[in-house]
Amino acid sequence: MLTSLGFLEERLNDLRLQYKVPLEDLDFGLRPLRNNFDATRMIKYVKNNKVIEVYIEDFKAIACDEFNLGDITQIIKDTQYTYVDNRSDEDINDSDFILDGATDQRNEDDDDSNFILDSATDLGSVEDDDDSDFIVDEDNLFEDVDVDMDDFWAGTTKYQASGPNQDQRVIDFGERTCACRRWDLTGMTSSHAMACIWDMCMNGIGDGIPEKWVDEAYWLKTWKKVYAYTIEPINGWDLWASSKSPTILTAPKHHKQIGRPKKERERNPL
């Protein structure tokens, strides 16, 4: 897929893929997409979201031995990191570099929005902690989220449909049955099933063509099968072969119908 987008095959190892968790911003919502485990975590959002944003970053890893400790120290001075400089360069280790965000406290006008962001803890536990998937940015919440529950997917092939008269029915598309039994008796989808088929079509689930959910007896190809065989012509009874069966079938006796007999004379239509 990446090669079809224009990326060279020999540069695929230099690509970094990340996906964004729905309803989260780019600061807290990006998750790595490196292996099957990351792909499994991304798939759980597909059921309730039609689009998952995937970001591709083209970079080339640089070996750490190309820098010396003095260059790293100068880089740290220009960023938000602080370092302990009361020792020589040989005595400085990784523990001397402290992220300022570990004690960063944002003060807002609203007392309810004051919080302390422990970046050192958050950055180390984003991939391991399942609760990180539910981080909510209070500044970017969607207002007035309205969910239509008339057609509610109950799992697997079953749906729960509710009508305007407070009638609630369960529809099983695997068995092609509806609780109102109209689908079972007539072979044609009920109004409850039609509402669920429309919902399936809008979400790209199943087959959205209603004609494919009716019984095969209503299909045009079934009607064609009835007349697919040719009715051969036959000879008259005088050319029929005599039957060797000992049983002789006789015509039934004629019984006059009850009531006044019909007149034999027919009126002139003119």
C-alpha positions as a printed Julia matrix, in Angstrom:
270×3 Matrix{Float64}:
   0.0     0.0     0.0
   2.82    2.41    0.91
   4.63    1.72   -2.36
   1.44    2.57   -4.28
   1.45    5.97   -2.56
   4.91    6.76   -3.96
   7.22    5.58   -1.17
  10.3     3.66   -2.26
  10.47    0.07   -1.08
  14.0     0.5     0.3
  12.77    3.44    2.41
   9.91    1.58    4.12
  12.05    0.95    7.2
  12.47    4.72    7.56
   8.71    5.32    7.88
   6.97    5.83   11.2
   3.2     5.23   11.27
   0.87    6.65   13.91
  -2.92    6.71   14.18
  -5.09    9.24   16.0
  -7.66    8.09   18.53
 -11.1     9.53   17.62
 -12.33   12.51   19.68
  -8.79   13.29   20.83
  -6.35   15.93   19.61
  -2.87   15.43   18.21
  -1.23   16.19   21.57
  -2.73   13.22   23.4
  -4.4    11.13   20.67
  -1.48    9.78   18.61
  -0.68    6.1    19.07
   2.17    4.15   17.4
   1.36    1.67   14.63
   4.35   -0.64   14.55
   3.17   -4.24   14.91
   0.11   -6.5    15.05
  -0.59   -5.55   18.67
  -0.83   -1.85   17.74
  -3.05   -2.73   14.78
  -5.37   -4.7    17.07
  -5.71   -1.7    19.37
  -6.57    0.49   16.39
  -9.21   -1.93   15.05
 -11.33   -1.6    18.2
 -12.13    1.99   17.17
 -13.3     0.97   13.67
 -16.67   -0.35   14.85
 -17.89    3.07   16.04
 -15.92    5.33   13.66
 -15.98    5.38    9.88
 -12.6     7.11    9.45
  -9.36    6.49   11.34
  -6.63    9.06   10.63
  -3.19    7.54   10.0
  -0.09    9.74    9.88
   3.08    8.71    8.02
   6.36   10.33    9.04
   9.4     9.89    6.8
  12.59   10.03    8.82
  16.05    8.53    8.85
  17.56    7.29   12.09
  20.9     8.88   13.03
  23.37    6.92   15.09
  24.09    8.41   18.51
  27.86    8.11   18.02
  27.74   10.93   15.47
  27.25   13.39   18.35
  29.47   14.03   21.28
  28.31   14.89   24.76
  29.1    18.56   24.25
  26.71   18.78   21.3
  23.96   17.07   23.29
  24.53   19.5    26.15
  24.15   22.45   23.79
  20.93   20.97   22.37
  19.5    20.54   25.85
  20.3    24.18   26.67
  18.17   25.32   23.72
  15.11   23.24   24.71
  12.78   22.96   27.71
  15.1    20.43   29.36
  17.45   21.42   32.21
  20.69   19.78   33.18
  23.1    19.8    36.09
  26.31   21.6    35.06
  28.26   21.57   38.31
  30.28   18.6    37.13
  32.48   17.81   34.2
  31.13   16.36   30.99
  32.47   12.93   31.92
  30.38   12.82   35.12
  27.08   13.74   33.47
  24.71   10.82   33.0
  21.17   10.34   31.71
  19.62   10.9    35.13
  20.82   14.53   35.13
  18.39   15.49   32.38
  15.01   16.38   33.88
  11.9    17.25   31.94
  10.55   20.61   33.03
   7.04   19.39   32.3
   7.32   16.98   35.26
   6.54   19.91   37.59
   4.63   22.01   35.11
   1.4    23.39   36.55
  -1.06   25.2    34.37
  -3.13   27.83   36.12
  -6.36   28.88   34.44
  -8.99   31.42   35.46
 -11.41   28.62   36.24
 -10.42   26.76   39.42
 -12.07   23.57   38.13
  -9.67   23.4    35.18
  -6.47   23.61   37.24
  -4.41   20.47   36.95
  -0.82   19.27   37.26
   0.58   17.49   34.22
   3.16   14.87   35.09
   4.75   14.5    31.67
   7.44   12.1    32.87
   4.76    9.68   34.05
   2.41   10.16   31.09
   5.07    9.69   28.43
   6.28    6.48   30.01
   2.89    4.87   30.42
   0.98    5.82   27.27
   1.66    2.5    25.53
   1.35    0.28   28.61
  -1.66    1.79   30.36
  -5.04    0.96   28.81
  -6.58    3.97   30.54
  -4.54    6.23   28.27
  -7.01    5.49   25.48
  -9.69    7.37   27.4
  -7.78   10.63   27.95
 -10.21   13.48   27.24
  -9.16   16.99   26.34
 -11.73   19.18   28.09
 -10.98   22.08   25.73
 -12.0    20.09   22.64
 -15.16   18.25   23.71
 -18.01   17.98   21.2
 -21.13   19.79   22.36
 -24.66   18.39   22.03
 -23.73   14.92   20.8
 -27.03   13.34   19.69
 -27.11    9.58   19.1
 -30.1     8.04   17.27
 -31.04    4.89   19.2
 -33.97    3.87   16.99
 -31.82    1.22   15.31
 -29.47   -0.2    17.92
 -26.92   -2.87   17.02
 -27.07   -5.52   19.75
 -24.05   -7.5    18.54
 -23.38  -10.22   15.95
 -26.33  -10.41   13.52
 -29.06   -9.16   15.88
 -30.64   -5.71   15.94
 -33.11   -4.01   18.24
 -35.61   -1.7    16.53
 -38.1     0.66   18.19
 -41.09    2.29   16.51
 -43.1     5.45   17.18
 -45.75    3.51   19.13
 -43.21    2.23   21.68
 -43.14   -1.17   19.97
 -39.75   -2.8    20.26
 -38.69   -5.82   18.23
 -35.57   -7.99   17.89
 -34.38   -8.79   14.35
 -31.92  -11.6    13.62
 -30.39  -11.25   10.17
 -28.52  -14.53   10.54
 -31.78  -16.5    10.85
 -33.77  -13.92    8.85
 -36.44  -13.64   11.51
 -38.27  -10.78   13.19
 -40.13  -10.82   16.49
 -43.28   -9.57   14.73
 -43.18  -12.83   12.62
 -44.02  -11.03    9.38
 -40.64  -11.93    7.91
 -41.15  -15.56    8.96
 -44.67  -15.9     7.51
 -44.46  -13.93    4.26
 -40.75  -14.22    3.44
 -40.59  -10.44    2.93
 -38.78   -8.08    5.28
 -40.85   -6.31    7.89
 -40.73   -2.59    8.61
 -38.44   -3.26   11.57
 -36.0    -5.18    9.36
 -36.09   -2.45    6.71
 -35.02    0.15    9.28
 -32.08   -2.04   10.3
 -31.1    -2.7     6.66
 -30.98    1.06    6.08
 -28.78    1.49    9.16
 -26.48   -1.3     7.93
 -26.2     0.39    4.54
 -25.28    3.74    6.11
 -22.51    2.11    8.17
 -21.19   -0.21    5.47
 -22.3    -3.41    7.22
 -23.85   -6.34    5.37
 -25.78   -6.01    2.11
 -27.8    -2.82    1.84
 -30.04   -4.04   -1.02
 -33.47   -4.9     0.49
 -34.38   -7.25   -2.4
 -31.6    -9.65   -1.35
 -33.14  -10.15    2.1
 -36.5   -11.51    0.86
 -37.16  -15.22    0.36
 -35.86  -16.86   -2.83
 -39.43  -17.55   -3.92
 -39.73  -13.85   -4.85
 -36.5   -13.74   -6.84
 -36.66  -13.37  -10.61
 -34.15  -16.15  -11.15
 -36.44  -18.52   -9.22
 -39.3   -17.64  -11.58
 -37.02  -18.35  -14.53
 -36.17  -21.79  -13.13
 -39.88  -22.73  -13.21
 -40.03  -22.19  -16.98
 -36.49  -23.38  -17.67
 -37.68  -26.87  -18.71
 -39.21  -27.48  -22.16
 -42.69  -29.06  -22.34
 -42.42  -31.69  -25.06
 -45.36  -32.37  -27.44
 -47.23  -35.73  -27.21
 -49.17  -37.95  -29.61
 -52.9   -38.67  -29.47
 -54.42  -41.36  -27.23
 -54.84  -43.76  -30.14
 -51.05  -44.06  -30.32
 -50.54  -44.55  -26.64
 -49.04  -47.84  -25.56
 -51.29  -50.21  -23.63
 -50.63  -50.4   -19.93
 -49.68  -53.75  -18.43
 -51.07  -52.87  -15.01
 -53.84  -55.27  -13.81
 -55.72  -52.39  -12.2
 -58.34  -50.79  -14.45
 -59.36  -47.24  -13.72
 -63.05  -46.59  -14.44
 -64.71  -43.24  -14.84
 -66.72  -42.03  -11.84
 -70.51  -42.21  -11.96
 -72.3   -39.07  -13.02
 -74.51  -37.42  -10.4
 -77.04  -34.73  -11.24
 -76.57  -31.51   -9.4
 -79.08  -30.56   -6.75
 -81.64  -27.99   -7.78
 -83.61  -27.03  -10.86
 -81.87  -28.18  -14.04
 -80.67  -25.62  -16.49
 -82.76  -25.08  -19.6
 -81.31  -26.51  -22.74
 -82.61  -23.6   -24.82
 -80.24  -20.7   -25.0
 -81.45  -17.2   -25.55
 -80.47  -15.41  -28.7
 -77.88  -12.81  -27.69
 -79.43  -10.42  -30.23
